Tab-separated table of C-alpha atoms in Angstrom:
chain	number	residue	atom	x	y	z
A	1	UNK	CA	20.967	-14.389	4.911
A	2	UNK	CA	17.848	-16.132	3.668
A	3	UNK	CA	15.047	-14.694	2.887
A	4	UNK	CA	12.259	-14.739	5.684
A	5	UNK	CA	9.120	-16.000	4.002
A	6	UNK	CA	7.172	-17.039	7.219
A	7	UNK	CA	4.247	-15.336	8.741
A	8	UNK	CA	4.871	-16.832	12.301
A	9	UNK	CA	5.841	-14.074	14.708
A	10	UNK	CA	8.544	-16.727	16.849
A	11	UNK	CA	10.348	-17.256	13.794
A	12	UNK	CA	10.531	-13.988	12.874
A	13	UNK	CA	12.118	-12.423	15.934
A	14	UNK	CA	14.046	-15.898	16.136
A	15	UNK	CA	15.801	-15.068	12.592
A	16	UNK	CA	16.092	-11.249	13.324
A	17	UNK	CA	16.489	-10.875	16.984
A	18	UNK	CA	18.085	-7.320	17.241
A	19	UNK	CA	19.238	-4.286	15.059
A	20	UNK	CA	22.171	-5.346	14.082
A	21	UNK	CA	20.851	-8.174	12.086
A	22	UNK	CA	18.198	-6.131	11.102
A	23	UNK	CA	20.557	-3.889	9.547
A	24	UNK	CA	22.377	-6.852	8.056
A	25	UNK	CA	19.406	-8.099	5.997
A	26	UNK	CA	18.339	-4.443	4.824
A	27	UNK	CA	22.099	-4.436	3.563
A	28	UNK	CA	22.213	-6.939	1.686
A	29	UNK	CA	18.665	-5.706	-0.439
A	30	UNK	CA	19.907	-2.191	-0.433
A	31	UNK	CA	23.255	-3.556	-2.511
A	32	UNK	CA	22.375	-6.645	-3.967
A	33	UNK	CA	23.060	-5.433	-7.432
A	34	UNK	CA	26.042	-3.665	-6.183
A	35	UNK	CA	27.121	-0.858	-4.742
A	36	UNK	CA	26.142	2.837	-6.222
A	37	UNK	CA	27.642	5.576	-4.085
A	38	UNK	CA	24.817	8.661	-3.633
A	39	UNK	CA	26.763	11.632	-3.786
A	40	UNK	CA	29.234	10.976	-7.181
A	41	UNK	CA	27.753	7.639	-8.717
A	42	UNK	CA	30.758	6.227	-8.310
A	43	UNK	CA	30.407	2.335	-8.448
A	44	UNK	CA	33.781	1.588	-6.451
A	45	UNK	CA	33.675	1.173	-2.476
A	46	UNK	CA	33.908	-1.113	0.078
A	47	UNK	CA	32.033	-2.637	3.087
A	48	UNK	CA	32.843	-1.284	6.362
A	49	UNK	CA	32.012	-2.392	9.902
A	50	UNK	CA	28.275	-1.459	11.189
A	51	UNK	CA	26.923	-2.119	7.592
A	52	UNK	CA	28.430	1.068	5.674
A	53	UNK	CA	29.565	1.726	2.342
A	54	UNK	CA	33.192	3.433	2.035
A	55	UNK	CA	32.945	5.097	-1.658
A	56	UNK	CA	36.754	5.557	-3.202
A	57	UNK	CA	35.783	8.611	-5.160
A	58	UNK	CA	34.496	10.799	-2.485
A	59	UNK	CA	35.176	8.654	0.403
A	60	UNK	CA	31.435	9.417	1.283
A	61	UNK	CA	30.339	6.792	3.806
A	62	UNK	CA	26.669	5.427	3.557
A	63	UNK	CA	25.035	3.478	6.336
A	64	UNK	CA	22.067	0.780	5.316
A	65	UNK	CA	19.453	2.824	6.521
A	66	UNK	CA	20.633	5.816	4.530
A	67	UNK	CA	18.516	7.027	1.466
A	68	UNK	CA	15.688	4.673	2.522
A	69	UNK	CA	12.168	4.801	4.552
A	70	UNK	CA	14.391	3.514	7.574
A	71	UNK	CA	16.397	6.638	7.508
A	72	UNK	CA	16.424	8.288	11.233
A	73	UNK	CA	14.522	5.603	12.487
A	74	UNK	CA	14.473	6.419	16.348
A	75	UNK	CA	13.346	3.835	18.167
A	76	UNK	CA	15.401	0.820	16.530
A	77	UNK	CA	15.395	-1.149	13.253
A	78	UNK	CA	14.253	-4.404	15.064
A	79	UNK	CA	11.089	-2.798	16.217
A	80	UNK	CA	10.805	-0.893	12.453
A	81	UNK	CA	10.837	-4.298	11.064
A	82	UNK	CA	8.373	-5.957	13.452
A	83	UNK	CA	5.799	-2.786	12.569
A	84	UNK	CA	6.574	-3.629	9.202
A	85	UNK	CA	6.115	-7.574	9.445
A	86	UNK	CA	2.744	-6.791	11.471
A	87	UNK	CA	1.578	-4.728	8.558
A	88	UNK	CA	1.938	-6.908	5.758
A	89	UNK	CA	1.264	-10.447	7.109
A	90	UNK	CA	-1.224	-9.756	9.288
A	91	UNK	CA	-5.122	-10.210	8.158
A	92	UNK	CA	-6.877	-7.472	10.601
A	93	UNK	CA	-5.392	-4.205	10.542
A	94	UNK	CA	-3.733	-2.549	13.517
A	95	UNK	CA	-4.193	1.031	14.600
A	96	UNK	CA	-1.478	3.002	15.842
A	97	UNK	CA	-2.432	3.396	19.052
A	98	UNK	CA	-2.349	-0.503	19.171
A	99	UNK	CA	1.001	-0.599	17.571
A	100	UNK	CA	2.286	1.920	19.851
A	101	UNK	CA	1.494	-0.462	22.869
A	102	UNK	CA	2.628	-3.320	21.250
A	103	UNK	CA	6.454	-2.251	20.644
A	104	UNK	CA	6.409	0.428	23.597
A	105	UNK	CA	6.668	3.235	20.871
A	106	UNK	CA	4.655	6.486	21.029
A	107	UNK	CA	1.671	6.937	19.464
A	108	UNK	CA	2.591	9.657	16.924
A	109	UNK	CA	5.634	8.251	16.570
A	110	UNK	CA	4.298	5.031	15.422
A	111	UNK	CA	1.261	6.269	13.016
A	112	UNK	CA	4.251	8.292	11.359
A	113	UNK	CA	6.120	5.198	10.580
A	114	UNK	CA	3.512	3.305	9.428
A	115	UNK	CA	2.335	6.071	7.115
A	116	UNK	CA	5.896	5.864	5.626
A	117	UNK	CA	4.947	1.796	5.171
A	118	UNK	CA	2.046	2.497	3.315
A	119	UNK	CA	3.893	5.027	1.046
A	120	UNK	CA	5.887	1.815	0.130
A	121	UNK	CA	3.118	-0.021	-0.662
A	122	UNK	CA	1.688	2.230	-3.646
A	123	UNK	CA	0.780	0.708	-6.700
A	124	UNK	CA	3.916	0.900	-9.305
A	125	UNK	CA	1.253	1.213	-11.880
A	126	UNK	CA	3.446	-1.132	-14.184
A	127	UNK	CA	0.766	-3.896	-14.049
A	128	UNK	CA	-2.668	-2.985	-15.180
A	129	UNK	CA	-5.661	-5.458	-14.992
A	130	UNK	CA	-5.978	-7.230	-18.092
A	131	UNK	CA	-8.569	-9.845	-18.193
A	132	UNK	CA	-12.133	-9.777	-16.462
A	133	UNK	CA	-12.570	-6.442	-14.578
A	134	UNK	CA	-15.771	-5.348	-12.362
A	135	UNK	CA	-15.513	-1.938	-11.472
A	136	UNK	CA	-18.076	-0.240	-9.149
A	137	UNK	CA	-17.898	3.045	-6.681
A	138	UNK	CA	-18.879	2.633	-2.811
A	139	UNK	CA	-18.581	4.780	0.134
A	140	UNK	CA	-16.781	4.517	3.585
A	141	UNK	CA	-18.043	5.994	6.929
A	142	UNK	CA	-20.756	5.547	9.316
A	143	UNK	CA	-24.659	6.128	8.368
A	144	UNK	CA	-26.284	9.188	7.194
A	145	UNK	CA	-29.975	9.644	7.718
A	146	UNK	CA	-31.664	10.828	4.132
A	147	UNK	CA	-28.208	9.778	2.570
A	148	UNK	CA	-28.653	7.012	0.370
A	149	UNK	CA	-27.205	5.804	-3.153
A	150	UNK	CA	-24.797	8.414	-5.012
A	151	UNK	CA	-25.698	11.260	-2.726
A	152	UNK	CA	-23.241	13.985	-3.750
A	153	UNK	CA	-23.328	16.403	-0.405
A	154	UNK	CA	-22.405	13.077	1.689
A	155	UNK	CA	-19.570	13.673	4.201
A	156	UNK	CA	-18.524	9.629	3.613
A	157	UNK	CA	-15.474	9.115	1.767
A	158	UNK	CA	-16.512	7.961	-1.678
A	159	UNK	CA	-14.230	5.550	-3.639
A	160	UNK	CA	-13.982	3.401	-6.899
A	161	UNK	CA	-13.154	-0.275	-7.300
A	162	UNK	CA	-11.565	-2.279	-10.079
A	163	UNK	CA	-11.410	-6.284	-9.080
A	164	UNK	CA	-9.990	-8.605	-11.804
A	165	UNK	CA	-11.215	-11.993	-11.863
A	166	UNK	CA	-9.932	-15.168	-13.578
A	167	UNK	CA	-11.950	-17.040	-16.381
A	168	UNK	CA	-13.141	-18.943	-13.047
A	169	UNK	CA	-14.210	-15.852	-11.587
A	170	UNK	CA	-11.524	-16.044	-8.952
A	171	UNK	CA	-10.075	-12.492	-7.715
A	172	UNK	CA	-6.590	-11.757	-8.723
A	173	UNK	CA	-5.933	-8.624	-8.417
A	174	UNK	CA	-7.554	-5.654	-6.670
A	175	UNK	CA	-7.459	-1.672	-6.845
A	176	UNK	CA	-9.218	1.073	-4.724
A	177	UNK	CA	-9.299	4.590	-5.619
A	178	UNK	CA	-10.503	7.813	-3.365
A	179	UNK	CA	-12.667	10.073	-5.433
A	180	UNK	CA	-14.607	13.538	-4.749
A	181	UNK	CA	-17.740	12.570	-6.777
A	182	UNK	CA	-19.294	9.889	-9.004
A	183	UNK	CA	-18.754	12.240	-12.285
A	184	UNK	CA	-16.535	10.490	-15.315
A	185	UNK	CA	-13.911	12.810	-14.566
A	186	UNK	CA	-13.623	11.725	-11.134
A	187	UNK	CA	-14.110	7.685	-12.381
A	188	UNK	CA	-11.216	8.066	-15.351
A	189	UNK	CA	-7.779	7.901	-13.363
A	190	UNK	CA	-8.553	4.306	-12.015
A	191	UNK	CA	-9.114	3.259	-15.585
A	192	UNK	CA	-5.686	4.986	-16.843
A	193	UNK	CA	-3.707	4.088	-14.008
A	194	UNK	CA	-4.616	0.297	-13.348
A	195	UNK	CA	-6.972	-1.070	-16.268
A	196	UNK	CA	-5.836	-2.058	-19.481
A	197	UNK	CA	-7.813	-1.036	-22.464
A	198	UNK	CA	-7.584	-4.750	-23.468
A	199	UNK	CA	-9.649	-5.875	-20.563
A	200	UNK	CA	-13.356	-6.979	-20.707
A	201	UNK	CA	-14.732	-4.314	-18.033
A	202	UNK	CA	-18.049	-4.894	-16.253
A	203	UNK	CA	-20.092	-1.752	-14.545
A	204	UNK	CA	-23.447	-1.336	-13.439
A	205	UNK	CA	-25.845	0.974	-15.139
A	206	UNK	CA	-24.121	4.248	-13.534
A	207	UNK	CA	-24.207	7.005	-16.749
A	208	UNK	CA	-20.750	8.029	-15.190
A	209	UNK	CA	-19.232	5.220	-17.155
A	210	UNK	CA	-20.499	6.032	-20.299
A	211	UNK	CA	-17.957	8.200	-21.414
A	212	UNK	CA	-14.927	5.963	-20.858
A	213	UNK	CA	-16.529	3.252	-23.465
A	214	UNK	CA	-14.753	5.596	-26.357
A	215	UNK	CA	-11.476	4.016	-24.936
A	216	UNK	CA	-12.524	0.968	-23.159
A	217	UNK	CA	-14.304	-2.235	-23.701
A	218	UNK	CA	-17.117	-1.618	-20.821
A	219	UNK	CA	-20.013	-3.780	-20.359
A	220	UNK	CA	-23.197	-1.931	-18.343
A	221	UNK	CA	-25.932	-4.242	-16.973
A	222	UNK	CA	-28.006	-3.940	-13.834
A	223	UNK	CA	-26.105	-4.902	-10.327
A	224	UNK	CA	-29.793	-6.503	-9.212
A	225	UNK	CA	-28.779	-5.616	-5.598
A	226	UNK	CA	-24.965	-6.977	-6.172
A	227	UNK	CA	-25.750	-10.163	-7.298
A	228	UNK	CA	-24.002	-9.289	-10.511
A	229	UNK	CA	-20.768	-8.739	-8.940
A	230	UNK	CA	-20.429	-10.881	-6.123
A	231	UNK	CA	-16.953	-11.005	-5.849
A	232	UNK	CA	-16.351	-7.376	-6.164
A	233	UNK	CA	-18.919	-6.693	-3.380
A	234	UNK	CA	-17.219	-9.216	-0.758
A	235	UNK	CA	-13.890	-7.273	-1.169
A	236	UNK	CA	-15.803	-3.836	-0.456
A	237	UNK	CA	-17.178	-5.488	2.739
A	238	UNK	CA	-13.542	-6.994	3.850
A	239	UNK	CA	-12.334	-3.487	3.089
A	240	UNK	CA	-15.053	-2.242	5.173
A	241	UNK	CA	-14.254	-4.574	8.095
A	242	UNK	CA	-10.512	-4.272	7.868
A	243	UNK	CA	-10.742	-0.385	7.833
A	244	UNK	CA	-12.961	-0.886	11.093
A	245	UNK	CA	-9.423	-1.994	13.180
A	246	UNK	CA	-7.975	1.400	12.011
A	247	UNK	CA	-8.621	4.596	13.998
A	248	UNK	CA	-12.004	5.778	14.514
A	249	UNK	CA	-11.489	8.350	12.083
A	250	UNK	CA	-9.664	8.139	8.846
A	251	UNK	CA	-9.302	11.936	7.200
A	252	UNK	CA	-10.281	12.049	3.066
A	253	UNK	CA	-6.336	13.048	2.975
A	254	UNK	CA	-4.869	9.878	4.287
A	255	UNK	CA	-7.851	7.567	3.240
A	256	UNK	CA	-6.015	6.687	0.069
A	257	UNK	CA	-2.735	5.329	2.008
A	258	UNK	CA	-5.078	2.616	3.557
A	259	UNK	CA	-6.458	2.074	0.600
A	260	UNK	CA	-3.080	1.437	-1.074
A	261	UNK	CA	-1.997	-1.465	2.080
A	262	UNK	CA	-4.929	-3.214	1.766
A	263	UNK	CA	-4.469	-3.485	-2.282
A	264	UNK	CA	-0.918	-4.541	-1.740
A	265	UNK	CA	-1.713	-7.284	0.769
A	266	UNK	CA	-4.643	-8.539	-1.212
A	267	UNK	CA	-2.503	-8.794	-4.357
A	268	UNK	CA	0.540	-9.820	-2.715
A	269	UNK	CA	-1.539	-12.675	-0.981
A	270	UNK	CA	-2.107	-14.067	-4.481
A	271	UNK	CA	1.577	-14.379	-5.267
A	272	UNK	CA	4.486	-16.968	-3.821
A	273	UNK	CA	6.630	-13.978	-2.961
A	274	UNK	CA	7.461	-13.060	0.847
A	275	UNK	CA	5.275	-10.107	1.675
A	276	UNK	CA	7.270	-9.089	4.079
A	277	UNK	CA	10.039	-9.026	1.770
A	278	UNK	CA	9.017	-7.512	-0.439
A	279	UNK	CA	7.415	-4.440	1.777
A	280	UNK	CA	11.171	-4.403	2.815
A	281	UNK	CA	12.522	-3.864	-0.472
A	282	UNK	CA	9.780	-1.541	-1.205
A	283	UNK	CA	10.927	0.640	1.829
A	284	UNK	CA	14.608	0.433	0.522
A	285	UNK	CA	13.820	1.667	-3.042
A	286	UNK	CA	11.687	4.606	-1.797
A	287	UNK	CA	12.949	8.450	-0.724
A	288	UNK	CA	13.075	9.227	2.640
A	289	UNK	CA	10.466	11.147	4.263
A	290	UNK	CA	11.869	14.264	6.209
A	291	UNK	CA	10.625	16.480	8.882
A	292	UNK	CA	9.129	19.220	6.344
A	293	UNK	CA	6.946	16.511	5.173
A	294	UNK	CA	6.138	14.980	8.761
A	295	UNK	CA	4.589	18.447	9.283
A	296	UNK	CA	2.388	18.473	6.136
A	297	UNK	CA	1.477	15.393	6.886
A	298	UNK	CA	0.248	16.271	10.546
A	299	UNK	CA	-1.417	19.276	9.426
A	300	UNK	CA	-4.017	17.885	7.297
């Protein structure tokens, strides 16, 4: 079976028309490097009907969906693939309410599965930004009277963004991280997780970046109402516009997963790889989420 690379929903449905075809697609990805039993670690086995694998050592039979984020999907594998397709290829975000109506899924079920997809979109942190990197903070949320700039007591969600630019100042990659405040301690994680010390980093004059100069090559200059950080502010506006298509309220406990989704889509759009296929691959590698995890998600 060929890797699906298109972004046309009609072509997608034509190539993956039912649950069985989707399961075959998933099985090919899961066992592309050979079979390894999840129970005993044995590598010898045989394929069985229904896209399952039988281990010769312990006789364990594993399905294509087992130990993946598609584990125990209740509404059908094709619908799950359609949700992944929508989330990975659409230029606009889709709320769980809209997704539920579109594919005849309960809103709560749609939200939970979409959180699984976002989990797979989280950065691996293996490829730090190495060239010109612009860093700034911003807020997400409605207007608050009397709260301007870096107000510490604002109810808005605070975030810091790092945008890597090419020598021609074209946007290459983007990472966004939710923060509690604008202190150097809160700003440090995005540097440690996503920026290489060799990168040429440009920030505004905010004093929270000063302590980071010990380990990073940071140039601080006036923002000049954003004119010195045009590309960065374009990405911020895109992110805010994209978030408006999600629910009316995104809690601070879940906002990072939405940031991860946005960054994944932006970063993958720069590569020649199929965004849909890469998302499915990530969901195969990621560990399944169980009922106790659902309770924890819903409790926040």
